[in-house]
PDB file of C-alpha atoms and ligand atoms in Angstrom:
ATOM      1  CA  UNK A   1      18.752 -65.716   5.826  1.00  0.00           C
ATOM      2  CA  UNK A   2      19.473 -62.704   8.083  1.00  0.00           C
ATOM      3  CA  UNK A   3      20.049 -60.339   5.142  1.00  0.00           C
ATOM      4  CA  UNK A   4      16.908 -58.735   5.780  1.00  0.00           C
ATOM      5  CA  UNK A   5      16.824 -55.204   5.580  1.00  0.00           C
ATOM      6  CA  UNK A   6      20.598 -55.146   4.924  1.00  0.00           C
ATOM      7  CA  UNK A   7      22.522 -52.729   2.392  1.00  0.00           C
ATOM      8  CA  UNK A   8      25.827 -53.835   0.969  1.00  0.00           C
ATOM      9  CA  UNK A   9      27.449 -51.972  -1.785  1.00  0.00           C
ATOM     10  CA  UNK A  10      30.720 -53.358  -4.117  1.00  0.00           C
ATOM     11  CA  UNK A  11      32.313 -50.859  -5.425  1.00  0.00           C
ATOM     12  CA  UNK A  12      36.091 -49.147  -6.289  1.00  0.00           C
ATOM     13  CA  UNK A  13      37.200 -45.615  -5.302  1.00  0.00           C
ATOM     14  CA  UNK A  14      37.589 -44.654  -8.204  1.00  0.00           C
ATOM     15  CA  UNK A  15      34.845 -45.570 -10.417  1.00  0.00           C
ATOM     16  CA  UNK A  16      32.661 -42.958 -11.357  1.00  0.00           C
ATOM     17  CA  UNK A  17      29.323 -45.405 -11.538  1.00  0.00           C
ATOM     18  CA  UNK A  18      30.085 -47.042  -7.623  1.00  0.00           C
ATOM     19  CA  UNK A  19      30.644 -43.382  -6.571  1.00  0.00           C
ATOM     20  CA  UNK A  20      27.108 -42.235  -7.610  1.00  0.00           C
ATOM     21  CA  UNK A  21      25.922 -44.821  -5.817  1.00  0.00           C
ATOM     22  CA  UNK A  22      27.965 -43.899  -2.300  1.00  0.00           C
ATOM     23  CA  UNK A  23      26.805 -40.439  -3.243  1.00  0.00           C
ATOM     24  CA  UNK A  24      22.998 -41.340  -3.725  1.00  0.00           C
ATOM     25  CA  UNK A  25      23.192 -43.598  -0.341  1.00  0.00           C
ATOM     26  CA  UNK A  26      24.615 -40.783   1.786  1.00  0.00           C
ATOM     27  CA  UNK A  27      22.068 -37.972   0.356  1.00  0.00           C
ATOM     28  CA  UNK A  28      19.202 -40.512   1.358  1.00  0.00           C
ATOM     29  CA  UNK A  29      20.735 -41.671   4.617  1.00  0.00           C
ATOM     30  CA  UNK A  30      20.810 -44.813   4.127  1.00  0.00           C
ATOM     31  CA  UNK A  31      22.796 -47.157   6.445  1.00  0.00           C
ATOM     32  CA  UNK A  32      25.037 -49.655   4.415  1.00  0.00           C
ATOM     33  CA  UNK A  33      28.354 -51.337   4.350  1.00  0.00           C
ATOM     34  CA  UNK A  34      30.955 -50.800   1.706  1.00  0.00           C
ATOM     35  CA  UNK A  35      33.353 -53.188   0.195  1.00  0.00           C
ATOM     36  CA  UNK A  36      36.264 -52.088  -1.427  1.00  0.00           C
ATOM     37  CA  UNK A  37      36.614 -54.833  -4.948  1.00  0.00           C
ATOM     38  CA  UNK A  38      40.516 -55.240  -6.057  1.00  0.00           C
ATOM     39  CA  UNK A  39      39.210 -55.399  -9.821  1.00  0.00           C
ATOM     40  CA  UNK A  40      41.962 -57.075 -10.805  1.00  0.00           C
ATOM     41  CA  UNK A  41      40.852 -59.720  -8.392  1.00  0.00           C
ATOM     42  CA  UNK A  42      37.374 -59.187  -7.893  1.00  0.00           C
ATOM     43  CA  UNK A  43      35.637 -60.723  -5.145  1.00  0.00           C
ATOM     44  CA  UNK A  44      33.799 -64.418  -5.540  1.00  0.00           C
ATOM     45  CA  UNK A  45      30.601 -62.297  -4.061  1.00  0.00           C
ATOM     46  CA  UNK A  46      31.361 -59.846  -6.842  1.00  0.00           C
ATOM     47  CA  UNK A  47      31.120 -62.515  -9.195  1.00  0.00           C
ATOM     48  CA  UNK A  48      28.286 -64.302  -8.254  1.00  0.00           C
ATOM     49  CA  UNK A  49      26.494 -60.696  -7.603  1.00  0.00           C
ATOM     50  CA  UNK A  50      27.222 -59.724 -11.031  1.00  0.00           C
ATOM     51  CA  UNK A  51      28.016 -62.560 -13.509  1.00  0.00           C
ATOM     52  CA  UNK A  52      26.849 -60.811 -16.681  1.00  0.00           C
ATOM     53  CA  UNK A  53      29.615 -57.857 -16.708  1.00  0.00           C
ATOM     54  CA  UNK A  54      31.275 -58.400 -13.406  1.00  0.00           C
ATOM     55  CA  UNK A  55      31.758 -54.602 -12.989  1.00  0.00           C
ATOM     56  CA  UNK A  56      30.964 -52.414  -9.901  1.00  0.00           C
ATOM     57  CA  UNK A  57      28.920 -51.213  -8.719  1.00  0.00           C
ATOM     58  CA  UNK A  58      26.454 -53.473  -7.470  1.00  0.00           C
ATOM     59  CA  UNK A  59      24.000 -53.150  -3.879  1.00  0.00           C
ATOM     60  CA  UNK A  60      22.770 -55.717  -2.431  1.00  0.00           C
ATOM     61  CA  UNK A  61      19.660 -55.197  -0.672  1.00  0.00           C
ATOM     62  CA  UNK A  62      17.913 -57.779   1.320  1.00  0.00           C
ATOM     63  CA  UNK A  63      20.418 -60.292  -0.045  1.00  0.00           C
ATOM     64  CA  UNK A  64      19.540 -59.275  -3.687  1.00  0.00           C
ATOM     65  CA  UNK A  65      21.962 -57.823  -6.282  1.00  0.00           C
ATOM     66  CA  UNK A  66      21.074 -54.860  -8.056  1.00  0.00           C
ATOM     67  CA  UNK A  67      23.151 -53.912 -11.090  1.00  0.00           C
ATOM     68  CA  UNK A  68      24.514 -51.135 -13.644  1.00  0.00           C
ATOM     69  CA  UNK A  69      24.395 -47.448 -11.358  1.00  0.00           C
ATOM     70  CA  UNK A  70      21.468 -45.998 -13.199  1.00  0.00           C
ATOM     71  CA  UNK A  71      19.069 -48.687 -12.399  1.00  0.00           C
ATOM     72  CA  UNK A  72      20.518 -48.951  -8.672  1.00  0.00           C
ATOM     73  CA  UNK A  73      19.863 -44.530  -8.393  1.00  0.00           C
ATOM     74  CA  UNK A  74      16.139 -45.841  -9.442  1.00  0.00           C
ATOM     75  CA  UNK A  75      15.875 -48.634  -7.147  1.00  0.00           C
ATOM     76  CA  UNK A  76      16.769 -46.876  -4.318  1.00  0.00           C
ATOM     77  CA  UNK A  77      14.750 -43.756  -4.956  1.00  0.00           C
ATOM     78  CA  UNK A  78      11.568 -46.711  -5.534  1.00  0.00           C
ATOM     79  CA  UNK A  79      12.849 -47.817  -2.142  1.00  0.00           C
ATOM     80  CA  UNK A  80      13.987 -45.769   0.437  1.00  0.00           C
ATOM     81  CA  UNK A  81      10.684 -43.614   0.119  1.00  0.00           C
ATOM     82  CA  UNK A  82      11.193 -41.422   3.069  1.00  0.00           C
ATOM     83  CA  UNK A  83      13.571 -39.145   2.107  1.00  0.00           C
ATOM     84  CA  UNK A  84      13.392 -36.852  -0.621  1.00  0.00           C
ATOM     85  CA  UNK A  85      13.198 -38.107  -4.350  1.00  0.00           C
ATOM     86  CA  UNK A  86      16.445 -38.075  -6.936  1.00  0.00           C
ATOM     87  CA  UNK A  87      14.180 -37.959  -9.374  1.00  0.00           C
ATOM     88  CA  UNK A  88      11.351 -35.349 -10.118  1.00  0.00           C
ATOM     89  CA  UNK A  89       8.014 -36.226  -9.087  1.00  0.00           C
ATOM     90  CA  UNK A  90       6.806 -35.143 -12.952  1.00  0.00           C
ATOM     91  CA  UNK A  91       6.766 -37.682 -15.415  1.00  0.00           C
ATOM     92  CA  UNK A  92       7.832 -35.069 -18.065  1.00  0.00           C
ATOM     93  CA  UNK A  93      10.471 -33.414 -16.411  1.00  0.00           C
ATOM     94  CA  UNK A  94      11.895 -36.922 -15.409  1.00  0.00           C
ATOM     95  CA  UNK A  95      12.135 -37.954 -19.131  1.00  0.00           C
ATOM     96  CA  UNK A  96      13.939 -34.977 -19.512  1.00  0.00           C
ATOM     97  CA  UNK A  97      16.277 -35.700 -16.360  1.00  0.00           C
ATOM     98  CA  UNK A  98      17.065 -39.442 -17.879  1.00  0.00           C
ATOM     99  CA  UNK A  99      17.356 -37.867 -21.138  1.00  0.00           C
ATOM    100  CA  UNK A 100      20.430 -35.591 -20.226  1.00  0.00           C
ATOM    101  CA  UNK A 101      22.318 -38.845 -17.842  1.00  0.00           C
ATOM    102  CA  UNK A 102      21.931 -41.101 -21.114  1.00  0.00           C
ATOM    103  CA  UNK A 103      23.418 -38.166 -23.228  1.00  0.00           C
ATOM    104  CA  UNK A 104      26.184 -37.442 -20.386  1.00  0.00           C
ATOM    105  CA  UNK A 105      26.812 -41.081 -19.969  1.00  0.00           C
ATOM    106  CA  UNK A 106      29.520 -42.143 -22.860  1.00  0.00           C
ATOM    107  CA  UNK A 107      31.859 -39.394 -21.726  1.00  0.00           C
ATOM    108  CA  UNK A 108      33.462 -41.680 -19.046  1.00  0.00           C
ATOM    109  CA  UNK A 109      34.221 -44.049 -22.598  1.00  0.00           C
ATOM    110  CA  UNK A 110      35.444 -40.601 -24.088  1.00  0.00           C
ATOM    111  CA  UNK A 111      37.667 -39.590 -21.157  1.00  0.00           C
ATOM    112  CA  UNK A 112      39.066 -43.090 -20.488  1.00  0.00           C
ATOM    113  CA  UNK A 113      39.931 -43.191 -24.204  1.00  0.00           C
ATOM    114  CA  UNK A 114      42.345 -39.646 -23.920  1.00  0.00           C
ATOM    115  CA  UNK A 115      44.507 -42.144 -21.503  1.00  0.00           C
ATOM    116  CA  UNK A 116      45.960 -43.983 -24.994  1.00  0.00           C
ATOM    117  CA  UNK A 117      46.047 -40.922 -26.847  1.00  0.00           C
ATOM    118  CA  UNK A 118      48.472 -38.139 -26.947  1.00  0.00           C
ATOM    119  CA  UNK A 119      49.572 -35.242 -29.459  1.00  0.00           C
ATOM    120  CA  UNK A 120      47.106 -34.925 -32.344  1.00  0.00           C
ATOM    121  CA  UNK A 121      44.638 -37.633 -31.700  1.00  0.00           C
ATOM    122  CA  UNK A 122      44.610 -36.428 -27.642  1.00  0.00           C
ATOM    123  CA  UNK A 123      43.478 -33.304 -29.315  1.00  0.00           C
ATOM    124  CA  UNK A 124      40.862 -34.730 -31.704  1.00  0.00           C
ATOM    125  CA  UNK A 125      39.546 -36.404 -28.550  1.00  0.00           C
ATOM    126  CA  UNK A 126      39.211 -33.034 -26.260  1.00  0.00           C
ATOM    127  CA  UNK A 127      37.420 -31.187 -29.203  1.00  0.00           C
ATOM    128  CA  UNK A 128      35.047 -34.248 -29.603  1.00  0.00           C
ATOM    129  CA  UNK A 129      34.440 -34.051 -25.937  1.00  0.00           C
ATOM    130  CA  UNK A 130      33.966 -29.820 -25.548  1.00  0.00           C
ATOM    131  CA  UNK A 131      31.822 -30.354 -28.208  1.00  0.00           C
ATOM    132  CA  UNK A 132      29.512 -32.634 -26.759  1.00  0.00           C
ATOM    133  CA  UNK A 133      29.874 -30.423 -23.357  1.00  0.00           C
ATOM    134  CA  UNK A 134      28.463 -26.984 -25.432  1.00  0.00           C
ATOM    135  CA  UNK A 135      25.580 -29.015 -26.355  1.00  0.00           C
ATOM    136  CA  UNK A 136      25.253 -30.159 -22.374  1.00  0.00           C
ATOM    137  CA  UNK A 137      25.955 -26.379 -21.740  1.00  0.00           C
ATOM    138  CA  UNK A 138      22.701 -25.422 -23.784  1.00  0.00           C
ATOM    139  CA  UNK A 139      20.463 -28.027 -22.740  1.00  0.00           C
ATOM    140  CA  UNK A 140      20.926 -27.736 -19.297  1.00  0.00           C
ATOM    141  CA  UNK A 141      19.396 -24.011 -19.255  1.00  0.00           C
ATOM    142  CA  UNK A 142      15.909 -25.976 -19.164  1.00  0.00           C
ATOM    143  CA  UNK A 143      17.201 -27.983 -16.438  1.00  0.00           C
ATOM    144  CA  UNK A 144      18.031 -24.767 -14.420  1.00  0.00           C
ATOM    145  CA  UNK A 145      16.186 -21.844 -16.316  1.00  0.00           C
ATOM    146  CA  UNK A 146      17.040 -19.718 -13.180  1.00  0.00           C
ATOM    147  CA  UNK A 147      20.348 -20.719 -12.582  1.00  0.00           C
ATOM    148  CA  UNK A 148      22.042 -23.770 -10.654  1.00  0.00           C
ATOM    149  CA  UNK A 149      20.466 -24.027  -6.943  1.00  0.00           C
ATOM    150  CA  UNK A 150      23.300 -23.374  -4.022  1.00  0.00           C
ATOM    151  CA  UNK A 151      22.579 -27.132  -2.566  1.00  0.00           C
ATOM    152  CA  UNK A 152      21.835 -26.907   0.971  1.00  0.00           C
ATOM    153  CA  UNK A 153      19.973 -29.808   3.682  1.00  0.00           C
ATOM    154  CA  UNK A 154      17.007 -28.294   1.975  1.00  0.00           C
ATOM    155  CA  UNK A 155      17.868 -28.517  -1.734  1.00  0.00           C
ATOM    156  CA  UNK A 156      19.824 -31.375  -1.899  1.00  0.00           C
ATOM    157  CA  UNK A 157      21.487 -33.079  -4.999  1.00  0.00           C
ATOM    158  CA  UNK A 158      19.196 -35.265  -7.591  1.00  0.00           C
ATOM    159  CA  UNK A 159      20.099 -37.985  -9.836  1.00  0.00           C
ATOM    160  CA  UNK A 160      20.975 -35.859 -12.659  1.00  0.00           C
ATOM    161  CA  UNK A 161      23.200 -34.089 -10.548  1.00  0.00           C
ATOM    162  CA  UNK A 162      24.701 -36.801  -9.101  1.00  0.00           C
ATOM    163  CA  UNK A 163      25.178 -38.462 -12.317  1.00  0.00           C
ATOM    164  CA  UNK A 164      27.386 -34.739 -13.442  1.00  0.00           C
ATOM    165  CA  UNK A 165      29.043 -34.899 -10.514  1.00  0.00           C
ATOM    166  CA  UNK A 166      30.471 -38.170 -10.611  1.00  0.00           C
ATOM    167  CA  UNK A 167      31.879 -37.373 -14.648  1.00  0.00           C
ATOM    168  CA  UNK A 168      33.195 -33.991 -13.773  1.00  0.00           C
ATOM    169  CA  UNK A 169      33.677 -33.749  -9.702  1.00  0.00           C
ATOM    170  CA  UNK A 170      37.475 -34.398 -10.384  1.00  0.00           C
ATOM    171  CA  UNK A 171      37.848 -32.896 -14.199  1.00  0.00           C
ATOM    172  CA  UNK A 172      39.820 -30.255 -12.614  1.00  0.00           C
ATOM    173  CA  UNK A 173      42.182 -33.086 -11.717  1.00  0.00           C
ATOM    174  CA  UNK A 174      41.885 -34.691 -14.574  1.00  0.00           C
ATOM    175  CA  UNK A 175      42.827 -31.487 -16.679  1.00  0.00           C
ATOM    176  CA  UNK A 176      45.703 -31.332 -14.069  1.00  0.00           C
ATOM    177  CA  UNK A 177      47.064 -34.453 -15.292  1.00  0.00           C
ATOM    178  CA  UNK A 178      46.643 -33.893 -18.984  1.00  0.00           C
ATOM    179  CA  UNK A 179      48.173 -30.016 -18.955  1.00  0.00           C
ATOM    180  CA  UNK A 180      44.743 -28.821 -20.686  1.00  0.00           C
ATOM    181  CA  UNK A 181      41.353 -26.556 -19.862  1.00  0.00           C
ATOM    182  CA  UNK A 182      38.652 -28.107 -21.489  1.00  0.00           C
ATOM    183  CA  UNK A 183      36.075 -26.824 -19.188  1.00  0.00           C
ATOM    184  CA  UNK A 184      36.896 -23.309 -18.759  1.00  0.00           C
ATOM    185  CA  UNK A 185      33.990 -20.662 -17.274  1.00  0.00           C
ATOM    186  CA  UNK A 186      34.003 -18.507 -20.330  1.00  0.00           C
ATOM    187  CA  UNK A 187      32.808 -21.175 -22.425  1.00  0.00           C
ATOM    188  CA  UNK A 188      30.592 -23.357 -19.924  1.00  0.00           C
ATOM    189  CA  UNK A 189      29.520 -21.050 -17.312  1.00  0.00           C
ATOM    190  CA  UNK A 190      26.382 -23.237 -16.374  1.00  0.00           C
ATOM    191  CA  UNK A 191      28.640 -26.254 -16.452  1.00  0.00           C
ATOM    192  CA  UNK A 192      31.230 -24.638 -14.083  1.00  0.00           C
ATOM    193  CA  UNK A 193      29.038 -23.030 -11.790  1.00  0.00           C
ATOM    194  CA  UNK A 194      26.789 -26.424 -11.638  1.00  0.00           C
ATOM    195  CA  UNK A 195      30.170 -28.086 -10.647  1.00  0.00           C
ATOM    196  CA  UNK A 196      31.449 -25.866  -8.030  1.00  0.00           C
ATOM    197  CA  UNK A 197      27.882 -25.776  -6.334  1.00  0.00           C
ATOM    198  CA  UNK A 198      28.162 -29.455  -6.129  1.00  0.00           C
ATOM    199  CA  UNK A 199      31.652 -29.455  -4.667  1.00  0.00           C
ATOM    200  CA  UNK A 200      30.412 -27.452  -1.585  1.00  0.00           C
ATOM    201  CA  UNK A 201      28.044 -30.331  -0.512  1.00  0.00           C
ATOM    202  CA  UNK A 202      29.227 -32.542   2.447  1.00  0.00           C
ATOM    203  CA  UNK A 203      28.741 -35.901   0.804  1.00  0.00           C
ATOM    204  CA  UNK A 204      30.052 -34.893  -2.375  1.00  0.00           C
ATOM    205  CA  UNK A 205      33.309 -34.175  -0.574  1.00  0.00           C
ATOM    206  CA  UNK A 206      32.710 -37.176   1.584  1.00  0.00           C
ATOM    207  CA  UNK A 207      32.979 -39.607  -1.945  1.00  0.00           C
ATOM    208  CA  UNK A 208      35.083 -37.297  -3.983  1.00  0.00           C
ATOM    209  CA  UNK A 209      38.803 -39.187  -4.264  1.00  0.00           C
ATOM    210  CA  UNK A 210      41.660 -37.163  -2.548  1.00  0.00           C
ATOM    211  CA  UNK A 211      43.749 -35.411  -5.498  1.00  0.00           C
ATOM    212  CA  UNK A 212      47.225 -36.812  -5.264  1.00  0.00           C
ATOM    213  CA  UNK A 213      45.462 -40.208  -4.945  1.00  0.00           C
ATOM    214  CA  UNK A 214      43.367 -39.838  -8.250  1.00  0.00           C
ATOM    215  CA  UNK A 215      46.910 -38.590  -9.764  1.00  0.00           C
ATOM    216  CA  UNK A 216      48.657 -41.532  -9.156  1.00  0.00           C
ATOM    217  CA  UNK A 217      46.088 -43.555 -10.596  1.00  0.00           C
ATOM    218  CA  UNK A 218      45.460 -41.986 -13.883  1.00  0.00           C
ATOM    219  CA  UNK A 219      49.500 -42.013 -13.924  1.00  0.00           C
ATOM    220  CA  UNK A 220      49.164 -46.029 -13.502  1.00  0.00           C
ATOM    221  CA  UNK A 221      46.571 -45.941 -16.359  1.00  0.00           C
ATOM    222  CA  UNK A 222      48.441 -44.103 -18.622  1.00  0.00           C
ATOM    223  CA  UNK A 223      51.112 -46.504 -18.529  1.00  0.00           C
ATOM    224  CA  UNK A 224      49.572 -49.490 -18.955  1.00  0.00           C
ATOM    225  CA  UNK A 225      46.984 -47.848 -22.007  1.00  0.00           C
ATOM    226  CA  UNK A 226      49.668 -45.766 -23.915  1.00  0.00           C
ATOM    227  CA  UNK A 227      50.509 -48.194 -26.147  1.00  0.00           C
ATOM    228  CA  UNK A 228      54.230 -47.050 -26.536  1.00  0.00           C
ATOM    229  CA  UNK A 229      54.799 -47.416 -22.345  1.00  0.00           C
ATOM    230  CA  UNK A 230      53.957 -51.218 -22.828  1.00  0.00           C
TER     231      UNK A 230
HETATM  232  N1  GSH B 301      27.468 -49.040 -17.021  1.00  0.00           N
HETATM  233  C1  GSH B 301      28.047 -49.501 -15.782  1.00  0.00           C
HETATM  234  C2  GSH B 301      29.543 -49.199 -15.835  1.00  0.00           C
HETATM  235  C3  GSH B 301      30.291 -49.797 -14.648  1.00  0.00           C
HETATM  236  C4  GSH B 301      31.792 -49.853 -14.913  1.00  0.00           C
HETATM  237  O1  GSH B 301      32.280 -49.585 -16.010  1.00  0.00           O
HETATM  238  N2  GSH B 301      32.550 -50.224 -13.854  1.00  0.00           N
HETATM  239  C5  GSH B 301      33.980 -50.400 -13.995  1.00  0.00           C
HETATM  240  C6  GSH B 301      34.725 -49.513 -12.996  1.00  0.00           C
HETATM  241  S1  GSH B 301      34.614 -47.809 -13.446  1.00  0.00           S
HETATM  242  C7  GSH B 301      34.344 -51.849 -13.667  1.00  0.00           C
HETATM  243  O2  GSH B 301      33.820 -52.440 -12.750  1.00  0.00           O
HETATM  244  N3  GSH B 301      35.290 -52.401 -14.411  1.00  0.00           N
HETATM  245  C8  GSH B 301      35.799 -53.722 -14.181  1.00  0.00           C
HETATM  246  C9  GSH B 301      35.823 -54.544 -15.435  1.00  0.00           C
HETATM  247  O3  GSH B 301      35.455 -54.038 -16.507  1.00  0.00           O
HETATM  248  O4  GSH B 301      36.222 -55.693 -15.354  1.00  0.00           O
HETATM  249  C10 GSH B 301      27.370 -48.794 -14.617  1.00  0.00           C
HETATM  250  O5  GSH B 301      26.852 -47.685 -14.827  1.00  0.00           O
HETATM  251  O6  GSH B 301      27.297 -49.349 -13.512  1.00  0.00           O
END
């Protein structure tokens, strides 16, 4: 069919999930071709890739849709074999690394929720949230007993990193928009100093939305979520 060996990923700039993908593709090297979806009129490929939720992101390897961004981190880490591993090579410690992105992975819900809430329930919201992010603060000391790596060509990010990233790579952004600190250093240092590692790595800054761009989207959000802007 000619789609061997091809790599085709649908995705949005600013999802979260599609950009751990992009991220995961350009720390393994991989070749591929991006399509931009219009999810307000998604794609017939999109569609046909990805009848059961019709979200992004999905690859398409060889031809063959691969859904939801977890599973697609794993399939390409089965795949692409060559390069260094997202995952750990031991079983234990990868547990642990699913562990924490199934633990990290509702706070997308929990941030796109704060976009129909303001005064006391926006607050409610942000305490729920920095309360889940002490517990992340904790847990990740056995992640990184010795400290978050600097990332370098040698050291590169993994899928739990990657997964972080793509939640937090733009809370600073995010906290722009809402007028609050949520993740301040004082109270996360780990979290903060995990974050700012990961911002000085090429292809993190290569998939990371500009700012004023990712403004004027959560703006366009807001509107159409806050239920009293309808
Ligand atoms: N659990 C999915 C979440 C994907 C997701 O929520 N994608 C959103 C963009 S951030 C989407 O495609 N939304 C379109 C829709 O819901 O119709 C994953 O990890 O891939």
């Amino acid at each position: 069919m000619g789609e061997e060996g091809s790599v085709k990923l649908h995705g949005m700039w600013a999802s979260p999930f599609a950009r751990r993908v992009n991220l995961a593709l350009k720390l393994k090297g991989i070749d591929y071709d991006y399509i931009e979806e219009d999810l307000a009129n998604k794609s017939e490929e999109l569609l046909q890739y990805n009848p059961i939720s019709k979200k992004v992101p999905v690859l398409v390897h060889n031809g063959l849709p691969i859904v939801e961004s977890l599973v697609i981190l794993e399939y390409i880490d089965e795949t692409w074999t060559d390069s260094p591993y997202l995952l750990p090579k031991d079983p234990y410690q990868r547990a642990k690394h699913r562990f924490w992105a199934a633990f990290f992975e509702p706070i997308f819900d929990m941030m796109k929720k704060t976009l129909m809430l303001q005064g006391e329930a926006l607050e409610t919201a942000v305490k729920e949230l920095s309360e889940k992010l002490d517990v992340a603060e904790h847990g990740m000391k056995e992640i990184y007993p010795n400290g978050v790596p600097s990332f370098s060509q040698e050291v590169k990010p993994g899928y739990l990193d990657i997964v972080f990233c793509s939640l937090f790579g733009t809370q600073d952004v995010i906290e722009e928009f809402f007028g609050i600190k949520v993740m301040t250093p004082e109270r996360y240092p780990l979290l903060v100093s995990w974050i700012d590692a990961l911002k000085q790595v090429p292809q993190v800054q290569e998939v990371t939305p500009p700012k004023e761009k990712l403004l004027g989207f959560l703006q366009f959000l807001r509107q159409k979520y806050l239920p009293q802007n309808a």
